[in-house]
Amino acid sequence: MEFLGLVLIGCLVGLTTVLFGFGGGFVTVPIITLVDAELGHDTARVAAATSALVMLVNAIVATVSTKRSTLAHLKRRWWLLGLLALGGGVGAFAGRFAPEALLQWGFVAYIAATAIDLLARPGFFRRKTAVADKVGEVSEGGRGIAAVWGVPIGGLASFLGVGGSVMTVPMMRRSGATMTVATTLANPLTLVIMSPAVLVTILTPAEIDAPGIVGSLDLVAAAALLIGGLPIIVFLRRRVPKIPEILHAWGYFVLLVAAGAVVAVA
């Protein structure tokens, strides 16, 4: 029954991957934290590592299924992509040695700080385009993310297992991107971050003696989540529902807060 429940939750992961660019991190970390709570001090580590694996596979499928016209917004952004990958590898390596409490409460604190920032600063809930659109300076993809943010974004995303969308979606929004483009581009950016993160996890496995755990990966939970999520991603990626911008932004915010709350009380 637990496996079936995870498959159903995987459907939600697939839905959030398409609609919000989460790739699985927002949903996977809280769920794995609950499922593997009996692991004690290893729970947060397993949740972050398993989340990275699920996000990587989801991001690959979502990116391959994305329209090339949308992916074109990342053309000639090699410095950004390279620094995101570097940060992803460094963050994952650091996470191997971090205390469990730091991973758990770091996740909560990061989510809380992001949520407060979204409410306090303008530009996320309503796209500022009135002047820029008139002079043709900002397309639906906005001005993009400065390459200098690559290592911090990649490092925090892989260290805590939250994926890149927590930082990239708000930053792209404030650069003038629509919610649809920002959440869609979060998937290829997550792919870049999580590829080295998963590689580091595989090459530096932790010894956790529990059923279904290989190294620090809960492969049974990951498989269940992917079985539920991948078909949803494939089906919806080219049939993305049209959601009003303001509702799309608030939906992102609500799920953000919910993910932080679940990990806080786990």
mmCIF file of C-alpha atoms in Angstrom:
data_model
loop_
_atom_site.group_PDB
_atom_site.id
_atom_site.type_symbol
_atom_site.label_atom_id
_atom_site.label_comp_id
_atom_site.label_asym_id
_atom_site.label_seq_id
_atom_site.Cartn_x
_atom_site.Cartn_y
_atom_site.Cartn_z
ATOM 1 C CA MET A 1 0.000 0.000 0.000
ATOM 2 C CA GLU A 2 2.895 2.352 0.717
ATOM 3 C CA PHE A 3 4.297 1.759 -2.786
ATOM 4 C CA LEU A 4 0.903 2.504 -4.358
ATOM 5 C CA GLY A 5 0.620 5.647 -2.270
ATOM 6 C CA LEU A 6 4.006 6.801 -3.520
ATOM 7 C CA VAL A 7 2.930 6.125 -7.121
ATOM 8 C CA LEU A 8 -0.085 8.376 -6.590
ATOM 9 C CA ILE A 9 2.124 11.039 -5.030
ATOM 10 C CA GLY A 10 4.389 10.612 -8.059
ATOM 11 C CA CYS A 11 1.472 11.791 -10.191
ATOM 12 C CA LEU A 12 1.474 15.003 -8.128
ATOM 13 C CA VAL A 13 5.241 15.270 -8.631
ATOM 14 C CA GLY A 14 4.716 15.004 -12.389
ATOM 15 C CA LEU A 15 2.033 17.669 -12.280
ATOM 16 C CA THR A 16 4.187 20.087 -10.276
ATOM 17 C CA THR A 17 7.112 19.425 -12.623
ATOM 18 C CA VAL A 18 5.072 20.603 -15.600
ATOM 19 C CA LEU A 19 3.142 23.445 -13.946
ATOM 20 C CA PHE A 20 5.734 24.823 -11.517
ATOM 21 C CA GLY A 21 9.117 23.474 -12.660
ATOM 22 C CA PHE A 22 9.652 21.823 -9.280
ATOM 23 C CA GLY A 23 11.092 18.652 -10.803
ATOM 24 C CA GLY A 24 10.119 16.832 -7.614
ATOM 25 C CA GLY A 25 12.184 18.551 -4.940
ATOM 26 C CA PHE A 26 9.340 20.390 -3.217
ATOM 27 C CA VAL A 27 7.254 17.221 -3.030
ATOM 28 C CA THR A 28 9.929 14.521 -2.842
ATOM 29 C CA VAL A 29 11.913 15.865 0.127
ATOM 30 C CA PRO A 30 8.863 16.156 2.442
ATOM 31 C CA ILE A 31 7.476 12.775 1.332
ATOM 32 C CA ILE A 32 10.771 10.889 1.692
ATOM 33 C CA THR A 33 11.265 12.601 5.048
ATOM 34 C CA LEU A 34 7.960 11.081 6.205
ATOM 35 C CA VAL A 35 8.420 7.667 4.564
ATOM 36 C CA ASP A 36 11.963 7.159 5.883
ATOM 37 C CA ALA A 37 11.477 8.840 9.260
ATOM 38 C CA GLU A 38 12.655 5.642 11.007
ATOM 39 C CA LEU A 39 16.172 6.212 9.623
ATOM 40 C CA GLY A 40 16.637 8.882 12.278
ATOM 41 C CA HIS A 41 19.689 11.069 11.693
ATOM 42 C CA ASP A 42 20.046 9.730 8.110
ATOM 43 C CA THR A 43 16.536 10.740 7.041
ATOM 44 C CA ALA A 44 17.349 14.201 5.670
ATOM 45 C CA ARG A 45 20.387 12.863 3.803
ATOM 46 C CA VAL A 46 18.353 10.111 2.123
ATOM 47 C CA ALA A 47 15.575 12.587 1.310
ATOM 48 C CA ALA A 48 17.996 15.024 -0.350
ATOM 49 C CA ALA A 49 19.793 12.311 -2.340
ATOM 50 C CA THR A 50 16.600 10.567 -3.471
ATOM 51 C CA SER A 51 15.076 13.908 -4.367
ATOM 52 C CA ALA A 52 18.095 14.657 -6.581
ATOM 53 C CA LEU A 53 17.642 11.377 -8.460
ATOM 54 C CA VAL A 54 13.903 11.892 -8.982
ATOM 55 C CA MET A 55 14.445 15.497 -10.076
ATOM 56 C CA LEU A 56 17.146 14.471 -12.543
ATOM 57 C CA VAL A 57 14.992 11.880 -14.304
ATOM 58 C CA ASN A 58 11.930 14.148 -14.307
ATOM 59 C CA ALA A 59 13.977 17.074 -15.603
ATOM 60 C CA ILE A 60 15.418 14.967 -18.446
ATOM 61 C CA VAL A 61 11.974 13.881 -19.606
ATOM 62 C CA ALA A 62 10.474 17.360 -19.195
ATOM 63 C CA THR A 63 13.349 19.008 -21.062
ATOM 64 C CA VAL A 64 13.220 16.559 -23.976
ATOM 65 C CA SER A 65 9.466 17.161 -24.210
ATOM 66 C CA THR A 66 9.748 20.966 -24.135
ATOM 67 C CA LYS A 67 9.192 23.006 -27.274
ATOM 68 C CA ARG A 68 12.448 24.154 -28.854
ATOM 69 C CA SER A 69 11.135 27.709 -29.082
ATOM 70 C CA THR A 70 10.998 27.832 -25.282
ATOM 71 C CA LEU A 71 14.424 26.250 -24.809
ATOM 72 C CA ALA A 72 15.809 28.914 -27.166
ATOM 73 C CA HIS A 73 15.706 31.358 -24.235
ATOM 74 C CA LEU A 74 18.780 29.510 -22.872
ATOM 75 C CA LYS A 75 20.841 29.877 -26.045
ATOM 76 C CA ARG A 76 24.366 31.180 -25.510
ATOM 77 C CA ARG A 77 24.021 30.882 -21.708
ATOM 78 C CA TRP A 78 26.962 28.480 -21.401
ATOM 79 C CA TRP A 79 28.588 30.337 -18.499
ATOM 80 C CA LEU A 80 25.376 30.156 -16.480
ATOM 81 C CA LEU A 81 24.855 26.461 -17.260
ATOM 82 C CA GLY A 82 28.482 25.594 -16.468
ATOM 83 C CA LEU A 83 28.428 27.425 -13.135
ATOM 84 C CA LEU A 84 25.099 25.830 -12.205
ATOM 85 C CA ALA A 85 26.660 22.404 -12.808
ATOM 86 C CA LEU A 86 29.732 23.335 -10.767
ATOM 87 C CA GLY A 87 27.553 24.522 -7.898
ATOM 88 C CA GLY A 88 25.455 21.356 -8.125
ATOM 89 C CA GLY A 89 28.491 19.144 -7.710
ATOM 90 C CA VAL A 90 29.968 21.183 -4.849
ATOM 91 C CA GLY A 91 26.642 21.363 -2.989
ATOM 92 C CA ALA A 92 26.041 17.621 -3.264
ATOM 93 C CA PHE A 93 29.564 16.859 -2.031
ATOM 94 C CA ALA A 94 29.157 19.204 0.941
ATOM 95 C CA GLY A 95 25.831 17.583 1.769
ATOM 96 C CA ARG A 96 27.587 14.248 2.277
ATOM 97 C CA PHE A 97 29.271 15.623 5.399
ATOM 98 C CA ALA A 98 26.611 18.012 6.724
ATOM 99 C CA PRO A 99 24.727 17.259 9.959
ATOM 100 C CA GLU A 100 21.194 15.928 9.458
ATOM 101 C CA ALA A 101 19.726 18.847 11.392
ATOM 102 C CA LEU A 102 21.421 21.316 9.052
ATOM 103 C CA LEU A 103 19.922 19.625 5.989
ATOM 104 C CA GLN A 104 16.426 19.462 7.483
ATOM 105 C CA TRP A 105 16.257 22.915 9.009
ATOM 106 C CA GLY A 106 18.289 24.429 6.212
ATOM 107 C CA PHE A 107 15.552 23.267 3.837
ATOM 108 C CA VAL A 108 12.878 24.820 6.060
ATOM 109 C CA ALA A 109 14.785 28.086 6.523
ATOM 110 C CA TYR A 110 15.499 28.363 2.795
ATOM 111 C CA ILE A 111 11.833 27.843 1.916
ATOM 112 C CA ALA A 112 10.727 30.337 4.576
ATOM 113 C CA ALA A 113 13.191 32.992 3.404
ATOM 114 C CA THR A 114 12.084 32.514 -0.206
ATOM 115 C CA ALA A 115 8.398 32.766 0.715
ATOM 116 C CA ILE A 116 8.988 35.988 2.670
ATOM 117 C CA ASP A 117 11.023 37.398 -0.210
ATOM 118 C CA LEU A 118 8.235 36.649 -2.697
ATOM 119 C CA LEU A 119 5.755 38.562 -0.539
ATOM 120 C CA ALA A 120 8.048 41.421 0.427
ATOM 121 C CA ARG A 121 9.585 42.332 -2.909
ATOM 122 C CA PRO A 122 7.611 43.235 -6.031
ATOM 123 C CA GLY A 123 7.931 41.478 -9.366
ATOM 124 C CA PHE A 124 6.923 37.887 -8.656
ATOM 125 C CA PHE A 125 3.137 37.917 -8.432
ATOM 126 C CA ARG A 126 2.727 40.473 -11.204
ATOM 127 C CA ARG A 127 5.052 40.656 -14.187
ATOM 128 C CA LYS A 128 6.457 44.154 -14.711
ATOM 129 C CA THR A 129 6.358 44.651 -18.475
ATOM 130 C CA ALA A 130 4.475 47.875 -19.120
ATOM 131 C CA VAL A 131 7.521 49.961 -20.104
ATOM 132 C CA ALA A 132 9.896 47.233 -21.266
ATOM 133 C CA ASP A 133 7.412 45.591 -23.635
ATOM 134 C CA LYS A 134 6.767 48.915 -25.352
ATOM 135 C CA VAL A 135 10.396 49.228 -26.362
ATOM 136 C CA GLY A 136 10.795 45.549 -27.082
ATOM 137 C CA GLU A 137 13.496 44.963 -24.465
ATOM 138 C CA VAL A 138 11.854 42.062 -22.658
ATOM 139 C CA SER A 139 10.381 38.959 -24.274
ATOM 140 C CA GLU A 140 8.234 36.378 -22.513
ATOM 141 C CA GLY A 141 11.504 34.831 -21.325
ATOM 142 C CA GLY A 142 12.646 38.020 -19.606
ATOM 143 C CA ARG A 143 16.263 39.128 -19.402
ATOM 144 C CA GLY A 144 17.396 35.853 -17.876
ATOM 145 C CA ILE A 145 19.608 35.056 -14.872
ATOM 146 C CA ALA A 146 23.097 36.511 -14.529
ATOM 147 C CA ALA A 147 25.814 33.832 -14.755
ATOM 148 C CA VAL A 148 27.308 34.991 -11.428
ATOM 149 C CA TRP A 149 24.364 33.352 -9.649
ATOM 150 C CA GLY A 150 25.179 29.923 -11.105
ATOM 151 C CA VAL A 151 27.313 28.526 -8.276
ATOM 152 C CA PRO A 152 25.086 29.798 -5.384
ATOM 153 C CA ILE A 153 21.933 28.493 -7.066
ATOM 154 C CA GLY A 154 23.432 25.116 -7.941
ATOM 155 C CA GLY A 155 25.131 24.731 -4.572
ATOM 156 C CA LEU A 156 22.095 25.438 -2.419
ATOM 157 C CA ALA A 157 19.771 23.451 -4.677
ATOM 158 C CA SER A 158 21.819 20.247 -4.529
ATOM 159 C CA PHE A 159 22.924 20.671 -0.900
ATOM 160 C CA LEU A 160 19.328 20.820 0.353
ATOM 161 C CA GLY A 161 17.757 18.701 -2.408
ATOM 162 C CA VAL A 162 15.229 21.367 -3.380
ATOM 163 C CA GLY A 163 16.105 21.659 -7.064
ATOM 164 C CA GLY A 164 16.838 24.876 -8.881
ATOM 165 C CA SER A 165 13.317 26.211 -9.263
ATOM 166 C CA VAL A 166 13.186 27.740 -5.767
ATOM 167 C CA MET A 167 15.668 30.375 -6.904
ATOM 168 C CA THR A 168 15.424 30.323 -10.694
ATOM 169 C CA VAL A 169 11.665 30.807 -11.054
ATOM 170 C CA PRO A 170 11.507 33.951 -8.836
ATOM 171 C CA MET A 171 14.640 35.356 -10.490
ATOM 172 C CA MET A 172 13.290 34.765 -13.994
ATOM 173 C CA ARG A 173 9.969 36.286 -12.986
ATOM 174 C CA ARG A 174 11.650 39.434 -11.752
ATOM 175 C CA SER A 175 13.637 39.617 -14.990
ATOM 176 C CA GLY A 176 10.314 39.844 -16.855
ATOM 177 C CA ALA A 177 9.540 36.212 -17.729
ATOM 178 C CA THR A 178 6.019 34.834 -17.746
ATOM 179 C CA MET A 179 5.183 32.113 -15.204
ATOM 180 C CA THR A 180 4.828 29.579 -18.022
ATOM 181 C CA VAL A 181 8.298 30.257 -19.422
ATOM 182 C CA ALA A 182 9.947 30.588 -15.990
ATOM 183 C CA THR A 183 8.571 27.270 -14.714
ATOM 184 C CA THR A 184 9.310 25.513 -18.013
ATOM 185 C CA LEU A 185 12.937 26.673 -18.107
ATOM 186 C CA ALA A 186 13.364 25.580 -14.482
ATOM 187 C CA ASN A 187 13.444 21.977 -15.741
ATOM 188 C CA PRO A 188 16.534 22.200 -17.998
ATOM 189 C CA LEU A 189 18.252 24.288 -15.323
ATOM 190 C CA THR A 190 17.422 21.587 -12.743
ATOM 191 C CA LEU A 191 18.825 19.001 -15.164
ATOM 192 C CA VAL A 192 22.131 20.868 -15.298
ATOM 193 C CA ILE A 193 22.302 21.160 -11.496
ATOM 194 C CA MET A 194 21.238 17.627 -10.599
ATOM 195 C CA SER A 195 23.408 15.728 -13.103
ATOM 196 C CA PRO A 196 26.660 16.326 -11.160
ATOM 197 C CA ALA A 197 24.764 16.126 -7.854
ATOM 198 C CA VAL A 198 23.552 12.582 -8.586
ATOM 199 C CA LEU A 199 27.013 11.624 -9.873
ATOM 200 C CA VAL A 200 28.573 12.792 -6.600
ATOM 201 C CA THR A 201 25.943 10.848 -4.648
ATOM 202 C CA ILE A 202 26.731 7.654 -6.560
ATOM 203 C CA LEU A 203 30.514 8.056 -6.284
ATOM 204 C CA THR A 204 30.433 8.865 -2.543
ATOM 205 C CA PRO A 205 27.720 6.568 -1.166
ATOM 206 C CA ALA A 206 26.755 6.532 2.494
ATOM 207 C CA GLU A 207 26.454 3.202 4.292
ATOM 208 C CA ILE A 208 22.849 3.063 5.469
ATOM 209 C CA ASP A 209 21.548 -0.376 6.399
ATOM 210 C CA ALA A 210 17.828 -0.361 5.587
ATOM 211 C CA PRO A 211 15.551 -2.199 3.119
ATOM 212 C CA GLY A 212 15.383 -0.495 -0.285
ATOM 213 C CA ILE A 213 18.266 1.887 0.528
ATOM 214 C CA VAL A 214 21.315 1.708 -1.730
ATOM 215 C CA GLY A 215 24.044 4.031 -0.522
ATOM 216 C CA SER A 216 21.949 7.043 0.438
ATOM 217 C CA LEU A 217 19.278 6.527 -2.238
ATOM 218 C CA ASP A 218 15.842 5.102 -1.468
ATOM 219 C CA LEU A 219 15.492 3.370 -4.834
ATOM 220 C CA VAL A 220 12.101 1.831 -4.042
ATOM 221 C CA ALA A 221 10.558 5.209 -3.220
ATOM 222 C CA ALA A 222 12.285 6.825 -6.215
ATOM 223 C CA ALA A 223 10.942 4.130 -8.554
ATOM 224 C CA ALA A 224 7.392 4.550 -7.248
ATOM 225 C CA LEU A 225 7.501 8.325 -7.613
ATOM 226 C CA LEU A 226 8.857 8.070 -11.167
ATOM 227 C CA ILE A 227 6.299 5.444 -12.197
ATOM 228 C CA GLY A 228 3.555 7.866 -11.200
ATOM 229 C CA GLY A 229 5.187 11.056 -12.449
ATOM 230 C CA LEU A 230 6.749 10.324 -15.828
ATOM 231 C CA PRO A 231 3.519 9.540 -17.728
ATOM 232 C CA ILE A 232 1.993 12.786 -16.417
ATOM 233 C CA ILE A 233 5.012 14.780 -17.568
ATOM 234 C CA VAL A 234 4.987 13.240 -21.043
ATOM 235 C CA PHE A 235 1.246 13.827 -21.434
ATOM 236 C CA LEU A 236 1.129 17.405 -20.146
ATOM 237 C CA ARG A 237 4.459 18.805 -21.348
ATOM 238 C CA ARG A 238 3.093 19.746 -24.788
ATOM 239 C CA ARG A 239 -0.420 20.263 -23.481
ATOM 240 C CA VAL A 240 0.349 22.677 -20.648
ATOM 241 C CA PRO A 241 -2.922 23.965 -19.159
ATOM 242 C CA LYS A 242 -3.486 27.684 -19.568
ATOM 243 C CA ILE A 243 -3.437 29.212 -16.091
ATOM 244 C CA PRO A 244 -3.876 32.937 -15.392
ATOM 245 C CA GLU A 245 -0.543 34.486 -14.382
ATOM 246 C CA ILE A 246 -1.651 35.565 -10.900
ATOM 247 C CA LEU A 247 -3.152 32.145 -10.063
ATOM 248 C CA HIS A 248 -0.062 30.427 -11.406
ATOM 249 C CA ALA A 249 2.162 32.567 -9.158
ATOM 250 C CA TRP A 250 0.017 32.029 -6.066
ATOM 251 C CA GLY A 251 -0.116 28.277 -6.722
ATOM 252 C CA TYR A 252 3.682 28.227 -6.751
ATOM 253 C CA PHE A 253 3.771 30.154 -3.473
ATOM 254 C CA VAL A 254 1.243 27.908 -1.694
ATOM 255 C CA LEU A 255 3.089 24.708 -2.664
ATOM 256 C CA LEU A 256 6.370 26.289 -1.596
ATOM 257 C CA VAL A 257 5.020 27.011 1.901
ATOM 258 C CA ALA A 258 3.355 23.593 2.176
ATOM 259 C CA ALA A 259 6.630 21.790 1.378
ATOM 260 C CA GLY A 260 8.484 23.732 4.061
ATOM 261 C CA ALA A 261 5.755 23.072 6.616
ATOM 262 C CA VAL A 262 5.796 19.295 6.057
ATOM 263 C CA VAL A 263 9.569 19.052 6.533
ATOM 264 C CA ALA A 264 9.378 21.277 9.632
ATOM 265 C CA VAL A 265 6.908 19.005 11.425
ATOM 266 C CA ALA A 266 8.346 15.681 10.204
#
